[in-house]
Coordinates of C-alpha atoms in Angstrom, one line a residue:
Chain A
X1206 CA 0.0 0.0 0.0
X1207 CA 2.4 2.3 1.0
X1208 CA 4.6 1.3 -1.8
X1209 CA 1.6 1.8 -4.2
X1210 CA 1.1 5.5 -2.3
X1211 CA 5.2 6.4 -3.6
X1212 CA 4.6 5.0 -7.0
X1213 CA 1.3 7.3 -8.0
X1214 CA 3.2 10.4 -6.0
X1215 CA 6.0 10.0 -8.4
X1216 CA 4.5 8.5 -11.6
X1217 CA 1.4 11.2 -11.7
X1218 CA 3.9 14.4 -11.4
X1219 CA 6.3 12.6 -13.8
X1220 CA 4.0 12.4 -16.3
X1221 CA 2.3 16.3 -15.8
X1222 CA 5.6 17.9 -15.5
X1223 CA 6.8 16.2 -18.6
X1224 CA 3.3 17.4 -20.3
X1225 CA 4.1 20.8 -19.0
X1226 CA 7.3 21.0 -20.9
X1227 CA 5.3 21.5 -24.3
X1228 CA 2.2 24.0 -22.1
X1229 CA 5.0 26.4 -20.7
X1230 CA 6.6 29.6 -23.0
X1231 CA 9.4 30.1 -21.0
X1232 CA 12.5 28.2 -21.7
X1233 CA 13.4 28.1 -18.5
X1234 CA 10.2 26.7 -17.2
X1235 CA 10.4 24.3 -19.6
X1236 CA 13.8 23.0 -18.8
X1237 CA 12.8 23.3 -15.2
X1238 CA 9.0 21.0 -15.7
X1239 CA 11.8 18.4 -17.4
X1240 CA 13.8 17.9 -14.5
X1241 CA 11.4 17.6 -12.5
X1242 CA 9.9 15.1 -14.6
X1243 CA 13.2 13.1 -14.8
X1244 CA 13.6 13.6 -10.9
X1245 CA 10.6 11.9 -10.5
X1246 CA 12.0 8.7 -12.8
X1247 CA 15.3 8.7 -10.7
X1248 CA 12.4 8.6 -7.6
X1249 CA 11.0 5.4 -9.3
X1250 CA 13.9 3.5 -10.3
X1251 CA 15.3 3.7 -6.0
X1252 CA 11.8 2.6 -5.7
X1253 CA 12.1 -0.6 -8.1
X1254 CA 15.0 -1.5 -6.1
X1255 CA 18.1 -0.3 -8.6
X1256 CA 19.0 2.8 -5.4
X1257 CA 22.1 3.5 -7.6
X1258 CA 20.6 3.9 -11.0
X1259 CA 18.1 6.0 -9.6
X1260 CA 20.4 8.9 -7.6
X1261 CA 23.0 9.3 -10.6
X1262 CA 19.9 9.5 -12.6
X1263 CA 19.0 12.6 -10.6
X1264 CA 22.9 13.8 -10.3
X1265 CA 23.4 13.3 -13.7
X1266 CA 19.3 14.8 -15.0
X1267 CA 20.2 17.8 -12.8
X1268 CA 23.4 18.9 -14.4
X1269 CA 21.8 18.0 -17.7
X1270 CA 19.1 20.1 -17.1
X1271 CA 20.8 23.3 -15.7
X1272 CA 23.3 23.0 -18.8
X1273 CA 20.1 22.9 -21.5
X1274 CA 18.7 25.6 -20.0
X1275 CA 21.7 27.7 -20.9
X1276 CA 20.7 26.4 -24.7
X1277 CA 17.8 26.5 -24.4
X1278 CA 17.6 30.2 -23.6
X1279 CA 20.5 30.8 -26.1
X1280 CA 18.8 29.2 -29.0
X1281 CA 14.9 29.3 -28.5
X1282 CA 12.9 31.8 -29.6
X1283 CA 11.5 33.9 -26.9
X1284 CA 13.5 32.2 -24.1
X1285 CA 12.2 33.9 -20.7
X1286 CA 8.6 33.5 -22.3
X1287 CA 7.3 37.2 -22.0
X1288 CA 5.9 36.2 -25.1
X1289 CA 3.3 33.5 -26.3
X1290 CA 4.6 30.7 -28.0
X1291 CA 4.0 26.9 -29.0
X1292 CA 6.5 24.1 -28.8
X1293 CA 4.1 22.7 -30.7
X1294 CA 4.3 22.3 -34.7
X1295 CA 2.6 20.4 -37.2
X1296 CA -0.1 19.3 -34.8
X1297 CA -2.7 17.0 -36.7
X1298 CA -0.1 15.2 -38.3
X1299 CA 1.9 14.7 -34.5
X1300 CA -1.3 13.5 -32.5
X1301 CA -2.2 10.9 -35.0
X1302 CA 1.3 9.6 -35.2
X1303 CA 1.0 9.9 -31.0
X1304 CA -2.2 8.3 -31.1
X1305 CA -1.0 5.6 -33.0
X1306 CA 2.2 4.9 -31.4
X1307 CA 0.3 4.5 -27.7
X1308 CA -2.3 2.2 -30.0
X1309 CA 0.5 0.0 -30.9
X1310 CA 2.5 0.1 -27.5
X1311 CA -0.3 -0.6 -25.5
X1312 CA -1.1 -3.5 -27.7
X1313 CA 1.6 -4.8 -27.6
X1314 CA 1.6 -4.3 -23.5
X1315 CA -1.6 -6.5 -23.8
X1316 CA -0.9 -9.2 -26.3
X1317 CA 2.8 -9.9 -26.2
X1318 CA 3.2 -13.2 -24.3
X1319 CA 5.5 -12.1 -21.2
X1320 CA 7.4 -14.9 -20.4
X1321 CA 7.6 -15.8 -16.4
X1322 CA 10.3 -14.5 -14.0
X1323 CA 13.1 -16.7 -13.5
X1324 CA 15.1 -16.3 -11.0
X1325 CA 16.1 -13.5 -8.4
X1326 CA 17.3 -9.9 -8.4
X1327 CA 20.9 -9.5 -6.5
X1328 CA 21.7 -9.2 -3.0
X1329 CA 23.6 -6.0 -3.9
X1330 CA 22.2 -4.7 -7.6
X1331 CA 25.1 -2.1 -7.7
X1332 CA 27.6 -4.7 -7.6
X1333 CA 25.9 -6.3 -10.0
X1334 CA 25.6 -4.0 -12.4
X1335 CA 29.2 -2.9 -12.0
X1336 CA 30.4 -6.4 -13.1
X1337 CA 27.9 -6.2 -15.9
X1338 CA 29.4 -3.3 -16.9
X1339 CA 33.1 -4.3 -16.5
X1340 CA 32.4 -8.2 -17.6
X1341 CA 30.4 -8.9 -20.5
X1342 CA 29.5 -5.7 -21.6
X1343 CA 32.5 -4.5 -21.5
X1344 CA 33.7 -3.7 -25.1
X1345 CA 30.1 -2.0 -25.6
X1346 CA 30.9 0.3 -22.9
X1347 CA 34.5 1.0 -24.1
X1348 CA 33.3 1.9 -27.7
X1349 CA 30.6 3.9 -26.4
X1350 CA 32.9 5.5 -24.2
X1351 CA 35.4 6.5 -26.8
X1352 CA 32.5 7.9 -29.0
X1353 CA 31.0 9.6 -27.1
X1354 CA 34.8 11.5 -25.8
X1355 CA 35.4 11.5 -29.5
X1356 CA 31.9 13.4 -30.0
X1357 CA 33.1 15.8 -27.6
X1358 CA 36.3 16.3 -28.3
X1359 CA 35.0 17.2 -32.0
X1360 CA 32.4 19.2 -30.9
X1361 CA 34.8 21.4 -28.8
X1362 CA 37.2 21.8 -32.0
X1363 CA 34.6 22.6 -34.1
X1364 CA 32.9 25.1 -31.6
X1365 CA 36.1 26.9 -30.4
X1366 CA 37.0 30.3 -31.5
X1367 CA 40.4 30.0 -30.8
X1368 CA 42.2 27.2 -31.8
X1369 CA 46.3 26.4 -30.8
X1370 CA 47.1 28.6 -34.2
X1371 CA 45.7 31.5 -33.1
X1372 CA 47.0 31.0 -29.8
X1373 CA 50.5 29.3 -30.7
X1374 CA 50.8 31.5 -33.8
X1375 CA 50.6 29.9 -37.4
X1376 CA 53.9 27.8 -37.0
X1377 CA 52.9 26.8 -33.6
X1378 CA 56.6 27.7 -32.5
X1379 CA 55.2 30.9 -30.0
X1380 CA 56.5 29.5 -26.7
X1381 CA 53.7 31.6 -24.8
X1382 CA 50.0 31.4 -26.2
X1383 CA 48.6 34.8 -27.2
X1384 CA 46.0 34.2 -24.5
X1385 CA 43.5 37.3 -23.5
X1386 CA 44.3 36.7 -19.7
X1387 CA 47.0 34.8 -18.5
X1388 CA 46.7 31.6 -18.0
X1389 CA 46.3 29.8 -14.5
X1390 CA 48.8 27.2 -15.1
X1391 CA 51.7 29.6 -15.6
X1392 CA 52.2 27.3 -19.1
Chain B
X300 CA 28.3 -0.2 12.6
X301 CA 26.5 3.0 11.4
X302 CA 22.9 3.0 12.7
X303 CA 19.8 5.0 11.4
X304 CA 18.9 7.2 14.0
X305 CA 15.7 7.7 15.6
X306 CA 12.7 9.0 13.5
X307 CA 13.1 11.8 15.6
X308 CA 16.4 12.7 14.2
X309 CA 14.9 13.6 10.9
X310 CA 12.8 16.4 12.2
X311 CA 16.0 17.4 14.8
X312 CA 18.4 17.5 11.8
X313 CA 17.0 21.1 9.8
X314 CA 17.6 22.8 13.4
X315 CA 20.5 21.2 14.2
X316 CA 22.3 22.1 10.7
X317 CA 20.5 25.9 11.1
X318 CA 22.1 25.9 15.0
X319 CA 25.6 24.8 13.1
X320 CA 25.3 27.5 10.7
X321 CA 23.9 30.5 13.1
X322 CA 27.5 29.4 14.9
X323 CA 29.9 29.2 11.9
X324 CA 28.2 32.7 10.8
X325 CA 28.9 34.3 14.5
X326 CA 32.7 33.2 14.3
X327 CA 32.4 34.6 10.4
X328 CA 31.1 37.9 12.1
X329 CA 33.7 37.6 15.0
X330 CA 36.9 37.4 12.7
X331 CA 35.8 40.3 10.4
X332 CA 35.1 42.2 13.4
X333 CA 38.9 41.6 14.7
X334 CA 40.4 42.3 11.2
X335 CA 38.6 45.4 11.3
X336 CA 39.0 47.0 14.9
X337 CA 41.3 45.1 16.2
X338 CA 41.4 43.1 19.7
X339 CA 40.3 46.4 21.3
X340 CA 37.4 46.6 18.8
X341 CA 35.8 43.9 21.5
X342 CA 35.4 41.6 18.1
X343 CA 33.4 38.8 20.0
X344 CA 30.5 41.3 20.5
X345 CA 29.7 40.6 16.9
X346 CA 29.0 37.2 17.2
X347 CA 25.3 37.8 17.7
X348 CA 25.2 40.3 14.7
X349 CA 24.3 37.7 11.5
X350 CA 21.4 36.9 13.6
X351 CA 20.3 40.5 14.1
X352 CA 20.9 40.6 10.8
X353 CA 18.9 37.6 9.6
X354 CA 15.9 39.2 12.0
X355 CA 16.1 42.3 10.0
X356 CA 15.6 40.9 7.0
X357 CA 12.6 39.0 8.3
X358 CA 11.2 42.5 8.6
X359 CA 12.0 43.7 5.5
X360 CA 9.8 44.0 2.4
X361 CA 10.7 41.3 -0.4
X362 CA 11.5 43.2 -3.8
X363 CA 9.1 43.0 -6.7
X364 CA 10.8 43.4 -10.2
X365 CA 9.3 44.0 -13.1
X366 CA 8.8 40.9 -15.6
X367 CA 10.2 38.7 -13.3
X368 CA 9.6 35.1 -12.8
X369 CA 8.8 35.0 -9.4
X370 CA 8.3 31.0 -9.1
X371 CA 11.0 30.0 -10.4
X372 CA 13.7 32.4 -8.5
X373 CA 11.8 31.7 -5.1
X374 CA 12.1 27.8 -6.5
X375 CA 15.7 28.5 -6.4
X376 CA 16.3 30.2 -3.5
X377 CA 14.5 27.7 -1.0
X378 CA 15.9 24.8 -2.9
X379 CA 19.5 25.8 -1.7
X380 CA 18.5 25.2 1.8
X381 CA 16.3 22.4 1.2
X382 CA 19.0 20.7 -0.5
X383 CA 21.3 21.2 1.8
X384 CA 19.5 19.6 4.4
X385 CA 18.5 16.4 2.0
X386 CA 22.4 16.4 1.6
X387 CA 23.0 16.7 5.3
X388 CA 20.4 13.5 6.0
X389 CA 23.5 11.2 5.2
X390 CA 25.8 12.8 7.5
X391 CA 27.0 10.3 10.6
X392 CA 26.7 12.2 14.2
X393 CA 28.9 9.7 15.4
X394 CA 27.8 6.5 13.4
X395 CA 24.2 7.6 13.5
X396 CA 23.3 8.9 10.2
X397 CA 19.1 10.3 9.9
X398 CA 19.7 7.5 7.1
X399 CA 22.3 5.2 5.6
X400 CA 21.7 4.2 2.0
X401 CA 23.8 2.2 0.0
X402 CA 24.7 5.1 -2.2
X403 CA 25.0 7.8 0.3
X404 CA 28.1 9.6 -1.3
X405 CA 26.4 9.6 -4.4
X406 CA 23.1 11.2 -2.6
X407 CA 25.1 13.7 -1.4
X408 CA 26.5 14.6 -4.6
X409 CA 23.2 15.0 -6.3
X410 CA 21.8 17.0 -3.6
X411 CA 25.1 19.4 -3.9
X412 CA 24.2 19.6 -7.7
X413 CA 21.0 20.4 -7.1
X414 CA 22.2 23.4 -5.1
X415 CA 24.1 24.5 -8.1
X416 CA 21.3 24.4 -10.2
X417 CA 19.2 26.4 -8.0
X418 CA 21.5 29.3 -7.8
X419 CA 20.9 29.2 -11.8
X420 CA 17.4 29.2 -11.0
X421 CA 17.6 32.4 -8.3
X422 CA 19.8 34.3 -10.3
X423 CA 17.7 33.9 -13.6
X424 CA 14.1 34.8 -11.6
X425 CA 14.4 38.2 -10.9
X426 CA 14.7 39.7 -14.6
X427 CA 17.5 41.8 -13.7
X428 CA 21.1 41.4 -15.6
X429 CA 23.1 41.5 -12.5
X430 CA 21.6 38.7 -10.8
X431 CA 21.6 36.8 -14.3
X432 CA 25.5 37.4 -14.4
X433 CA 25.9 35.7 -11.3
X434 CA 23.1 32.6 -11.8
X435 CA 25.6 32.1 -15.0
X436 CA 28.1 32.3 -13.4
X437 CA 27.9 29.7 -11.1
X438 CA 26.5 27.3 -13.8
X439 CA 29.9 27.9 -15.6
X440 CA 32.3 27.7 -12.8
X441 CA 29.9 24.8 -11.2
X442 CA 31.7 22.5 -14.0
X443 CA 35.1 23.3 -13.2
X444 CA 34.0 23.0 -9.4
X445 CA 31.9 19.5 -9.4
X446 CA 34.9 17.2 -11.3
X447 CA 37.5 17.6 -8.8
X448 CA 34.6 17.0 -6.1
X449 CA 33.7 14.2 -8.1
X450 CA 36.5 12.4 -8.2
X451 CA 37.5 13.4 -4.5
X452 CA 34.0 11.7 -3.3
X453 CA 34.6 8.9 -5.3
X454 CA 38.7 8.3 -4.5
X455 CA 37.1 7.8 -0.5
X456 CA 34.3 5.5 -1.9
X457 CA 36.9 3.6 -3.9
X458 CA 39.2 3.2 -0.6
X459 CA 36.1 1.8 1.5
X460 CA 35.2 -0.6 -1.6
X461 CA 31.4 1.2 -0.6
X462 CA 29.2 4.4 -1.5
X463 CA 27.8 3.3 1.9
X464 CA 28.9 6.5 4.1
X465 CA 29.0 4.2 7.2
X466 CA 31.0 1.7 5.8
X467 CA 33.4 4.8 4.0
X468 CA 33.8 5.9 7.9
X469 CA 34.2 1.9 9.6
X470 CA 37.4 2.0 6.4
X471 CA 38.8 4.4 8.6
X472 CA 38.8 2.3 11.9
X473 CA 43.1 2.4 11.8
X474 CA 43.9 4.9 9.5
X475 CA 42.1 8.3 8.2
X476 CA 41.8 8.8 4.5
X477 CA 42.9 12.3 5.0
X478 CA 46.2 10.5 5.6
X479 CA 47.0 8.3 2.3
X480 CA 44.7 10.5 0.2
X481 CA 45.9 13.2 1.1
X482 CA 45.4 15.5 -2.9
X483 CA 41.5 13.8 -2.6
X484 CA 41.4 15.9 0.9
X485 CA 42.3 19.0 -0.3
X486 CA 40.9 19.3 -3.3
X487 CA 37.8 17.9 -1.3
X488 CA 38.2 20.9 1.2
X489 CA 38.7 23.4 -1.5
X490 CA 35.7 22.6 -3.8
X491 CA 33.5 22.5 -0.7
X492 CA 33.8 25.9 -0.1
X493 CA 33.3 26.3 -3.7
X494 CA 30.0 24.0 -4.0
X495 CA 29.0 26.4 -1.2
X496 CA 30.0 28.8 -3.4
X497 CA 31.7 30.7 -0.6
X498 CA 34.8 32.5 0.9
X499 CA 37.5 32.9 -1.8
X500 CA 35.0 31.3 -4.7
X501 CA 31.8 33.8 -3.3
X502 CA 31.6 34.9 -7.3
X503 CA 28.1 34.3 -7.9
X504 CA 27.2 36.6 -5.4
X505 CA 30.3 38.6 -5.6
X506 CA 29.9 42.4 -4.8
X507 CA 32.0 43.0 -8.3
X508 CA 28.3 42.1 -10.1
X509 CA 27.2 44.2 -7.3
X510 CA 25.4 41.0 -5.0
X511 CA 24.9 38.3 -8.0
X512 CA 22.4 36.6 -8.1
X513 CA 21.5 37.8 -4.8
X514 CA 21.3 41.4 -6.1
X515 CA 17.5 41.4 -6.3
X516 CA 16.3 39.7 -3.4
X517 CA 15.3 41.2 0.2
X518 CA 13.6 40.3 3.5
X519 CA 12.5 36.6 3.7
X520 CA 13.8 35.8 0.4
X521 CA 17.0 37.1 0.8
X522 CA 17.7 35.5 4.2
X523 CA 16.4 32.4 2.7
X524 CA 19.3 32.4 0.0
X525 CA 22.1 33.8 2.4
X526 CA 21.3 30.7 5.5
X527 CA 20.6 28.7 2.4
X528 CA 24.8 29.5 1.4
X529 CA 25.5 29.0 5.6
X530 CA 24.1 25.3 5.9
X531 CA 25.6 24.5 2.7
X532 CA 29.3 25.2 3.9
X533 CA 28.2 24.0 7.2
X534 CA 27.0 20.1 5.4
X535 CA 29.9 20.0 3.0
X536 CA 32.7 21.2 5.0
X537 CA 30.9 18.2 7.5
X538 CA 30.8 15.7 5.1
X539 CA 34.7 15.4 4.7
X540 CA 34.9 14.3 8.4
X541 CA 32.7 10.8 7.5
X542 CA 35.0 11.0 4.1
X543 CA 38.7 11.8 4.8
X544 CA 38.9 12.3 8.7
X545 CA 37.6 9.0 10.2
X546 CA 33.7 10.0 11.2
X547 CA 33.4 9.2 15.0
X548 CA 36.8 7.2 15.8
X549 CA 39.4 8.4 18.3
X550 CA 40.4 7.5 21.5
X551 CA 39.1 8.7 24.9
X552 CA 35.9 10.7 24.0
X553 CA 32.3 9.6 22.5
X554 CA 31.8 9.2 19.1
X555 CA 29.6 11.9 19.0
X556 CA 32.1 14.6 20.5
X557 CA 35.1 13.1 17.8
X558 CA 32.1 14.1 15.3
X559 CA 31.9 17.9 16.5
X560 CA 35.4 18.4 16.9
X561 CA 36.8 17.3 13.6
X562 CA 33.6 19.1 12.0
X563 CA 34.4 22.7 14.2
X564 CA 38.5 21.8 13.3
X565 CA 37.3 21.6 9.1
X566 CA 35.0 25.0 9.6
X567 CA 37.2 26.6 11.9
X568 CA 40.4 26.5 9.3
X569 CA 37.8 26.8 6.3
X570 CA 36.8 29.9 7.5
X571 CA 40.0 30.9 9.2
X572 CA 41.7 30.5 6.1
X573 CA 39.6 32.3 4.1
X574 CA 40.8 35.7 6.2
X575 CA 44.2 34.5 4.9
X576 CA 43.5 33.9 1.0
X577 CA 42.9 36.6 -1.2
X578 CA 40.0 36.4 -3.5
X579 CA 40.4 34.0 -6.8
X580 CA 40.5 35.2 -9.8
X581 CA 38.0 33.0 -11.7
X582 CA 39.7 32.7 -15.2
X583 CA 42.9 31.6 -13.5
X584 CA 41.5 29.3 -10.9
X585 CA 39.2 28.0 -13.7
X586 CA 42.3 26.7 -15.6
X587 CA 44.0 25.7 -12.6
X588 CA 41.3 23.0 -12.0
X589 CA 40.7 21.4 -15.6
X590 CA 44.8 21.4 -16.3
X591 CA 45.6 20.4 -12.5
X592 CA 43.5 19.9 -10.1
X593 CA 41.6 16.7 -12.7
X594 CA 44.5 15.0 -13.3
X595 CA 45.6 15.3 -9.7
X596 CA 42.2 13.5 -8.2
X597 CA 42.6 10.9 -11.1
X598 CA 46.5 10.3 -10.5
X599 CA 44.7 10.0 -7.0
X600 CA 42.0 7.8 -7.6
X601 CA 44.6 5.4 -9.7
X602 CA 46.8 5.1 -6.5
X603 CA 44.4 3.9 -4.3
X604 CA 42.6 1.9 -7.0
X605 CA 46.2 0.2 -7.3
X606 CA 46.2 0.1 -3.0
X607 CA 42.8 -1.9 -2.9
X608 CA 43.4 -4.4 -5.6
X609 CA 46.7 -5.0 -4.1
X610 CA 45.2 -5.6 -0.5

């Protein structure tokens, strides 16, 4: 009962805070309705047991979120919503294909034939996890890990202003960079 | 060995951390009151005065702007407080934590972050460009702040083998972290008072942007925002005694009074040494922790990665 109680306090705001994303103008509010949203799922995954999962998805949803709303006030239109505006586009066209979607998931919740449990969460499901991680699934995680660094590292160059020639100098010989303010390393 | 405390505890804890932070303020007070007048000045009369202070603000008007978003700066402002409690709910008083999950240190990490995000949020509700500055402010040097941390918390999880917080503390049973860890404890020490965005790193609210993203707030809000910044320093200056200096062990005394003195040593030279430091300049200390300080809590973490395997 009590467990029942959690689930509805977490699931119901989950869901209308997500909702609220697409009713709110301002950026920020938006942002802000998301997190809460994902706060909410970290709340349910502690409460199906996986307590790690569940707190670095609310460490890792909260950084997330303060970040976007940076972009998302940098690159939306009307970003502190003093104006009225729809995230909304192409409407028709998005509830049938939302409609449909839910018609097909929810059959598929109905008819699929879910095969019994067998066997027994672990003692200790961080652990477990962990070894996942670092056993089997190892090579998935390392090439996932190196893309995503590589995504990064790429997005960085491409986004920088100025790169090691303007701060090096076009043979890359200056032996101090032509830095703005100098540096904190002493380099 | 840790316990949960009684269900009493939770309600105790808010008053308890406010009590720690009304104290750590007074000392505040009392130091800048013997840098400015001197030992004549009588500097322990203003021990009382960031109470007076915090009772005058309860009097005050709050300040409308124009435009403003009024929810989501007040969201801001009583979520620094509220998650500095949630953050201080894994602290041990001895071995008694108000609770003891399996991933406290990562709990508290997420409730620090949530702090940071709700400066964002304080400095962005008023509408005004000042307070903006300093909301942005901390979101940028937030990054360059939470790494080190990151890797600090998790070089004292690695040396327990646990993100338990009580099982982090029973590690220390012969030795203290502080002791073989010793670039995880100081970079720990220094990014507190930065996640509590305080003292030398007090840029968000820095009088250069003329207040930050506290420029725009008064009466309750403002005191809300300021005690908010107090029991923040107060829980994550605490937290390294659990993490680095060995919780509740020591010989002679109670648990409980190792607790308090370790925590009033941290606070005391936290905010000691702050009269000592000058302020930081940001884009210097900024590159000081991506090009130094990272490295050093990895080089760290890889030592005593090395250590447990090897035990």
């Amino acid at each position: 009962m009590p467990d029942d109680a959690v689930f509805w306090v977490l699931a119901v705001p989950a869901v209308a805070s997500g909702a609220m994303v697409f009713r709110l103008d301002s950026m920020a509010r938006a942002t802000y309705a998301l997190l809460l949203s994902l706060l909410c799922v970290g709340g349910l995954v502690i409460r199906l047991g996986l307590d790690y999962l569940g707190v670095v998805v609310i460490l890792m949803m909260t950084i997330e979120m303060a970040l976007m709303a940076v972009f998302m006030v940098m690159f939306m239109m009307n970003p502190a919503g003093l104006m009225p505006m729809s995230m909304l586009h192409n409407k028709r066209g998005a509830a049938a294909i939302c409609a449909g979607v839910f018609a097909l998931l929810a059959a598929g919740i109905l008819l699929a034939p879910w095969p019994r449990r067998r066997g027994r969460p672990d003692d200790d499901p961080t652990m477990a996890l962990g070894e996942s991680l670092m056993g089997p699934h190892m090579l998935t995680m390392m090439t996932l890990g190196l893309a995503l660094f590589t995504t990064i590292v790429a997005t960085v160059v491409l986004a920088t202003g100025r790169g090691r020639y303007d701060r090096f100098g076009d043979d890359l010989r200056a032996r101090r960079p032509a830095d703005p303010v100098r540096p904190g390393a002493r380099r | 060995m840790a316990d949960t405390a009684p269900v009493w505890a939770v309600v105790l804890l808010p008053f308890a951390l406010a009590a720690a932070a009304a104290v750590v303020a007074g000392f505040d007070a009392v130091l800048a009151a013997a840098a400015e007048r001197g030992r004549s000045g009588r500097p322990l009369r203003a021990a009382p005065a960031p109470l007076h202070a915090g009772l005058r603000m309860l009097g005050q008007q709050p300040r409308r702007t124009a435009a403003g978003d009024p929810w989501l700066g007040r969201l801001g402002i009583a979520l620094v407080p509220v998650a500095a409690v949630l953050a201080g709910a894994v602290l041990p008083w001895g071995f008694r934590a108000v609770t003891d999950p399996v991933v406290g240190v990562v709990w508290f990490n997420a409730m620090e972050v949530l702090a940071w995000a709700a400066v964002w949020l304080a400095g962005w509700g008023p509408n005004s460009a000042l307070s903006l500055i300093g909301g942005y402010r901390f979101l940028a040097q937030g990054m360059a702040y939470e790494l080190p941390h990151m890797f600090a918390l998790t070089t004292a999880a690695l040396g327990a083998e646990s993100l338990r917080v009580g099982e982090v503390v029973a590690a220390q049973r012969g030795l203290w972290f502080a002791v073989w860890m010793p670039a995880a404890f100081a970079v720990y020490l220094l990014s507190a008072l930065a996640m509590a965005f305080w003292g030398p790193f007090d840029h968000p609210l820095g009088r250069d942007a003329a207040g930050g993203a506290a420029a725009e707030y008064a009466g309750v809000d403002r005191l809300v925002l300021l005690a908010g910044r107090w029991l923040l320093l107060v829980v994550t200056a605490g937290f390294s005694v659990p993490l680095f200096l060995g919780g509740g062990y020591g010989p002679w005394l109670p648990a409980w009074a190792w607790t308090l003195l370790k925590t009033a040593a941290v606070l005391g030279l936290l905010v000691a040494g702050r009269r000592l430091l000058p302020a930081l300049r940001m884009e210097r200390y900024m590159e000081f922790a991506w090009a130094v300080l990272v490295p050093l809590t990895l080089v760290q973490a890889l030592v005593v990665a090395v250590v447990v395997l090897g035990r």
